[in-house]
Coordinates of C-alpha atoms in Angstrom, one line a residue:
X1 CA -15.7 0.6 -31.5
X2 CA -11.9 1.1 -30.9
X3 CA -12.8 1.0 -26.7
X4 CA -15.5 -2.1 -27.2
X5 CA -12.5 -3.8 -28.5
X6 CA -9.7 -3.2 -26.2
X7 CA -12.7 -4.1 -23.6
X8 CA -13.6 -7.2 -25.5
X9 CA -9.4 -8.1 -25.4
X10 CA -9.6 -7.4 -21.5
X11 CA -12.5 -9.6 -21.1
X12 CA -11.0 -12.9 -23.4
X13 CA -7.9 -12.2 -21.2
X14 CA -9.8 -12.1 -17.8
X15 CA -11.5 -15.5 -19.2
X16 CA -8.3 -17.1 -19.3
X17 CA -7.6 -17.4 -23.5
X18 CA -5.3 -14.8 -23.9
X19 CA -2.0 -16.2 -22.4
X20 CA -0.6 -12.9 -21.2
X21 CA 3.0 -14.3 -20.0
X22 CA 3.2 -15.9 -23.7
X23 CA 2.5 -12.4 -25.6
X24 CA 4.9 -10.5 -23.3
X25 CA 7.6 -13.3 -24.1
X26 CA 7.2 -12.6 -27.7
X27 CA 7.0 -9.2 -27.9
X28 CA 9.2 -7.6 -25.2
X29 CA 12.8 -7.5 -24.2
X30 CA 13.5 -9.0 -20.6
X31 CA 15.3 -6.0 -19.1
X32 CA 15.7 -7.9 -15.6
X33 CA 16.9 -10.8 -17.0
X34 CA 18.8 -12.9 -14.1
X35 CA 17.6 -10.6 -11.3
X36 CA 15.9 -11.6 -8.1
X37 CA 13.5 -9.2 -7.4
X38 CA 10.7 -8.1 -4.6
X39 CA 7.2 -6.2 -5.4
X40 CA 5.7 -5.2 -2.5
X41 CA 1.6 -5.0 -2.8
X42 CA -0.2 -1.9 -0.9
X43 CA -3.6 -0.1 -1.3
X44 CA -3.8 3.5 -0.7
X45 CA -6.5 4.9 1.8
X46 CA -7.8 7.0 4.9
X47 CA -7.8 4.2 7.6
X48 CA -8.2 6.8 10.5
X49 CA -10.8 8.8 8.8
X50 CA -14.8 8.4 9.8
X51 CA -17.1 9.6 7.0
X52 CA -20.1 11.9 8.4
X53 CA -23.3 12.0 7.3
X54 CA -24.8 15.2 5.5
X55 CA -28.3 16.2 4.3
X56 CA -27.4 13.9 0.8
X57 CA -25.8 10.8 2.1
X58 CA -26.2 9.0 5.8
X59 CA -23.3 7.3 6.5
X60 CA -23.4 3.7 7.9
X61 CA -20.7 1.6 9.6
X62 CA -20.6 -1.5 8.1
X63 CA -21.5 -4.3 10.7
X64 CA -19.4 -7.3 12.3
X65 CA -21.2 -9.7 9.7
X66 CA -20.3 -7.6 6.7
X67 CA -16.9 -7.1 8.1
X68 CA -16.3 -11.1 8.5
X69 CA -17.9 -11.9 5.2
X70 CA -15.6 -12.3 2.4
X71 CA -18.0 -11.7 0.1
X72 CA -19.8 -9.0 1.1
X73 CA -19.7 -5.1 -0.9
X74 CA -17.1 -3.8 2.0
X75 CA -14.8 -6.4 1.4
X76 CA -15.2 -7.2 -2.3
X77 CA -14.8 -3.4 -3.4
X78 CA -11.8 -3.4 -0.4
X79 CA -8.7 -1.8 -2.0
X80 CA -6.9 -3.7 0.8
X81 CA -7.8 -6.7 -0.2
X82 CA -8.3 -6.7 -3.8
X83 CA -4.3 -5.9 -3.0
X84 CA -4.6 -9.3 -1.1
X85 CA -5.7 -11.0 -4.2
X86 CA -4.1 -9.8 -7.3
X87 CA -2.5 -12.6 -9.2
X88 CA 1.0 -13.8 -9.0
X89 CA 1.3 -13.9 -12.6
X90 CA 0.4 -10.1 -13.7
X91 CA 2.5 -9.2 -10.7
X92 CA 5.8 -11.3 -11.9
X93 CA 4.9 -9.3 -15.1
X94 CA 6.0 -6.1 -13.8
X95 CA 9.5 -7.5 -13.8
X96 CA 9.6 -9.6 -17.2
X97 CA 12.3 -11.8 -17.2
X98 CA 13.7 -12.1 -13.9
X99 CA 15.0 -15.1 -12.5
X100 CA 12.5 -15.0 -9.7
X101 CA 10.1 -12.4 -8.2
X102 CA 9.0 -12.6 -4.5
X103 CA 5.6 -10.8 -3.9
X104 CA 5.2 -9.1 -0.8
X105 CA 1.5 -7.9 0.3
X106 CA 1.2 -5.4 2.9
X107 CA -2.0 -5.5 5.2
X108 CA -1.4 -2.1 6.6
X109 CA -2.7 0.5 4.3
X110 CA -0.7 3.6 2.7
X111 CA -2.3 6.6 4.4
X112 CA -2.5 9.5 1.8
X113 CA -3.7 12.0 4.6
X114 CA 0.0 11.0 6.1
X115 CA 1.8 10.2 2.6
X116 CA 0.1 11.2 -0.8
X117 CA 1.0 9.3 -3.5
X118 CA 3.3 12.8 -5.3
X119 CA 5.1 13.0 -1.7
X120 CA 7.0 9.5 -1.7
X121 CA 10.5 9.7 -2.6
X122 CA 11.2 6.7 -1.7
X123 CA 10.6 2.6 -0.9
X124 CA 7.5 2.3 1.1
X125 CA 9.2 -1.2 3.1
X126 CA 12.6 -1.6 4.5
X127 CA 14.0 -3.6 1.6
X128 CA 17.5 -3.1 -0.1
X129 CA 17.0 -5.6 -2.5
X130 CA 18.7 -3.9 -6.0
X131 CA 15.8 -5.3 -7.9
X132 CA 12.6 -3.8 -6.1
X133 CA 9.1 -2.2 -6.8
X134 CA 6.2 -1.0 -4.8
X135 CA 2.5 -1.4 -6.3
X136 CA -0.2 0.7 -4.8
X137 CA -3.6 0.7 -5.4
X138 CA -4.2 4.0 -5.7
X139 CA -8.4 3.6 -6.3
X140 CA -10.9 0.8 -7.1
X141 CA -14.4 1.3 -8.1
X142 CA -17.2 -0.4 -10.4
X143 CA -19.7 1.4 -12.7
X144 CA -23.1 0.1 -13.3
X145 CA -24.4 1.7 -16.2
X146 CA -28.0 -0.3 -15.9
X147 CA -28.5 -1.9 -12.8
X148 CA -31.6 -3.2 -13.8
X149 CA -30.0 -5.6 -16.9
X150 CA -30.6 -9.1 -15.3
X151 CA -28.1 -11.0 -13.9
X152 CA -25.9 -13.8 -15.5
X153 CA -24.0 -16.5 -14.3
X154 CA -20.7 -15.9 -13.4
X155 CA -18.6 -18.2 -16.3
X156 CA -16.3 -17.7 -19.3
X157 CA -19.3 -18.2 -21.7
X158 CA -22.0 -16.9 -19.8
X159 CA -21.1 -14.3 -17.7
X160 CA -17.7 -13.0 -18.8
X161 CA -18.6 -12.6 -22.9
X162 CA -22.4 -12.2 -22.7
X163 CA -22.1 -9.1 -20.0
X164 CA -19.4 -7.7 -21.6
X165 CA -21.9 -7.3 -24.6
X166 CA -25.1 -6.8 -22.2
X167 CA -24.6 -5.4 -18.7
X168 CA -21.8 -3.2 -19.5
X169 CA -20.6 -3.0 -16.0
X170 CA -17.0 -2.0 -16.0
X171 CA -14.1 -2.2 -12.7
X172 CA -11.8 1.0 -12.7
X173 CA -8.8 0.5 -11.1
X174 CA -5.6 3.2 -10.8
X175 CA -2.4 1.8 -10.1
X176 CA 0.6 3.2 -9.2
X177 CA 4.1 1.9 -9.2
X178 CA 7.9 2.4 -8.7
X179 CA 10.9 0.4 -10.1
X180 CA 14.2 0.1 -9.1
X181 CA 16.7 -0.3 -10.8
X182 CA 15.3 3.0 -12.7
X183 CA 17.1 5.5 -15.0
X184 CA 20.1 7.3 -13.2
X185 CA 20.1 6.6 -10.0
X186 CA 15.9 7.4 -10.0
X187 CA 12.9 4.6 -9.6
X188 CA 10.9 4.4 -12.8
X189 CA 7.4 5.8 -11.8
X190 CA 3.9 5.1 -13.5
X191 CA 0.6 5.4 -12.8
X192 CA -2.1 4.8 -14.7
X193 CA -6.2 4.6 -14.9
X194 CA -8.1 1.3 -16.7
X195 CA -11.2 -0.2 -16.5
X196 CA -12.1 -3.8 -18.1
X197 CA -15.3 -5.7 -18.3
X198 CA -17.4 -6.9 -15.1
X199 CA -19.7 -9.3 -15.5
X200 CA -23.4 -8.5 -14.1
X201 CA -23.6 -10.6 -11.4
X202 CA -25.5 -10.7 -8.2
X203 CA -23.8 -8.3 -5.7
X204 CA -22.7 -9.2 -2.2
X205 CA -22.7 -12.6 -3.7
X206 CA -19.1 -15.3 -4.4
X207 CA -20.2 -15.1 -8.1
X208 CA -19.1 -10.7 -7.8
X209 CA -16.0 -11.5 -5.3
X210 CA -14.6 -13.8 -8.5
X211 CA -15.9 -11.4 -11.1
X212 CA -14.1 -8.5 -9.5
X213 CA -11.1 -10.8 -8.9
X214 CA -10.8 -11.5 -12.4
X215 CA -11.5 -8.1 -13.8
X216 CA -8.7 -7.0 -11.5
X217 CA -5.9 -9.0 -12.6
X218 CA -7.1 -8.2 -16.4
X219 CA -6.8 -4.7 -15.2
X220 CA -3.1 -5.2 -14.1
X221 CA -2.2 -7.4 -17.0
X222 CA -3.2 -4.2 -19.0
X223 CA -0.9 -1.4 -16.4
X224 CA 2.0 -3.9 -17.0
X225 CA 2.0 -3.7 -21.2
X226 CA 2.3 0.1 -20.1
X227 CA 4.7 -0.3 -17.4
X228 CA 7.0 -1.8 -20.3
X229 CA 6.2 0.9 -22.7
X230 CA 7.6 3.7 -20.6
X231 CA 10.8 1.8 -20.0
X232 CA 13.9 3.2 -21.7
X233 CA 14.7 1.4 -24.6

């Protein structure tokens, strides 16, 4: 019940009635208060690795079509560009209270074969700004439970709230950041695994590219709130 409702809260906030930017004004302190800061936007991955085939799974390219459609699996499920879209307003919520935040998105993706995520002791751009962060998308995946529920209409009544109930399809997504300023001379560092609500739409379809668009940016509203939780006090 406890997980139903934290999914349910993820889902109304996805749906746009939970004003996230409202609740964080009332309930948190504004520790960059005045500050002009940059968070740059990456996804982790193996860009110059070719997945083989085995006797289990047979690997297949994905064409020039799928590749050029925006709204095709490869590109919908693409940590590169789900980095491309997250929302400007759960990203300026990583740095509550600053005067402004400039969001940076970086088309080239981290290589963990060349830089794991526990190897970087550092900024992952060139930037000196004093007021900085890097957000990585460290993995993205959904979870179909019953792929055979039918599909809804992608909407805030009925698709949003009536899959969270029936489908019960669900978009994971670990993030992974790093704050300056941090705690003596050191970024703050958090990462952190959750999953909200995905509507049971059609796949490879514009209805599942705005689902999974949505159900990100819930998903990063939520690794904010825990970004400011592990701030010092």
């Amino acid at each position: 019940m406890i997980r139903f409702a934290i999914g349910l809260a993820a889902t109304l906030l996805a749906a746009g009635q939970v004003n996230p930017a409202a609740a964080q004004t009332d309930q948190s302190p504004a520790p960059f208060a005045g500050m002009d800061c940059e968070i740059h936007v990456w996804a982790l991955g193996r860009p110059n690795f070719t997945p083989k085939s085995n006797a289990f799974v047979k690997y297949t390219p994905p064409t020039a079509e799928q590749l050029a459609d925006p709204n095709s699996t490869v590109n919908i499920f693409s940590a590169v560009k789900r980095a491309e879209a997250l929302g400007e307003e759960p990203l300026r919520a990583l740095f509550p209270g600053a005067s402004s935040v400039t969001v940076v998105r970086h088309a080239e993706m981290v290589d963990m074969d060349v830089t794991p995520i526990k190897s970087i002791k550092g900024r992952l751009s060139d930037s000196q700004s004093a007021c900085y962060g890097d957000l990585v998308i460290a993995n993205l995946y959904a979870i179909f439970p019953n792929p055979d529920a039918p599909y809804v209409q992608y909407g805030v009544v009925g698709g949003l709230l009536a899959s969270a109930i029936a489908g019960g399809d669900r978009l994971v997504v670990d993030f992974w950041f790093q704050q300056w300023p941090g705690t003596k001379g050191k970024p703050l560092v958090v990462r952190r695994k959750n999953d909200t609500p995905l509507p049971h739409v059609a796949p490879a379809s514009a209805d599942m590219a705005a689902a999974v668009r949505d159900s990100a940016d819930a998903n990063l509203t939520i690794f904010a709130e825990t970004v400011a939780e592990k701030r010092p006090k």
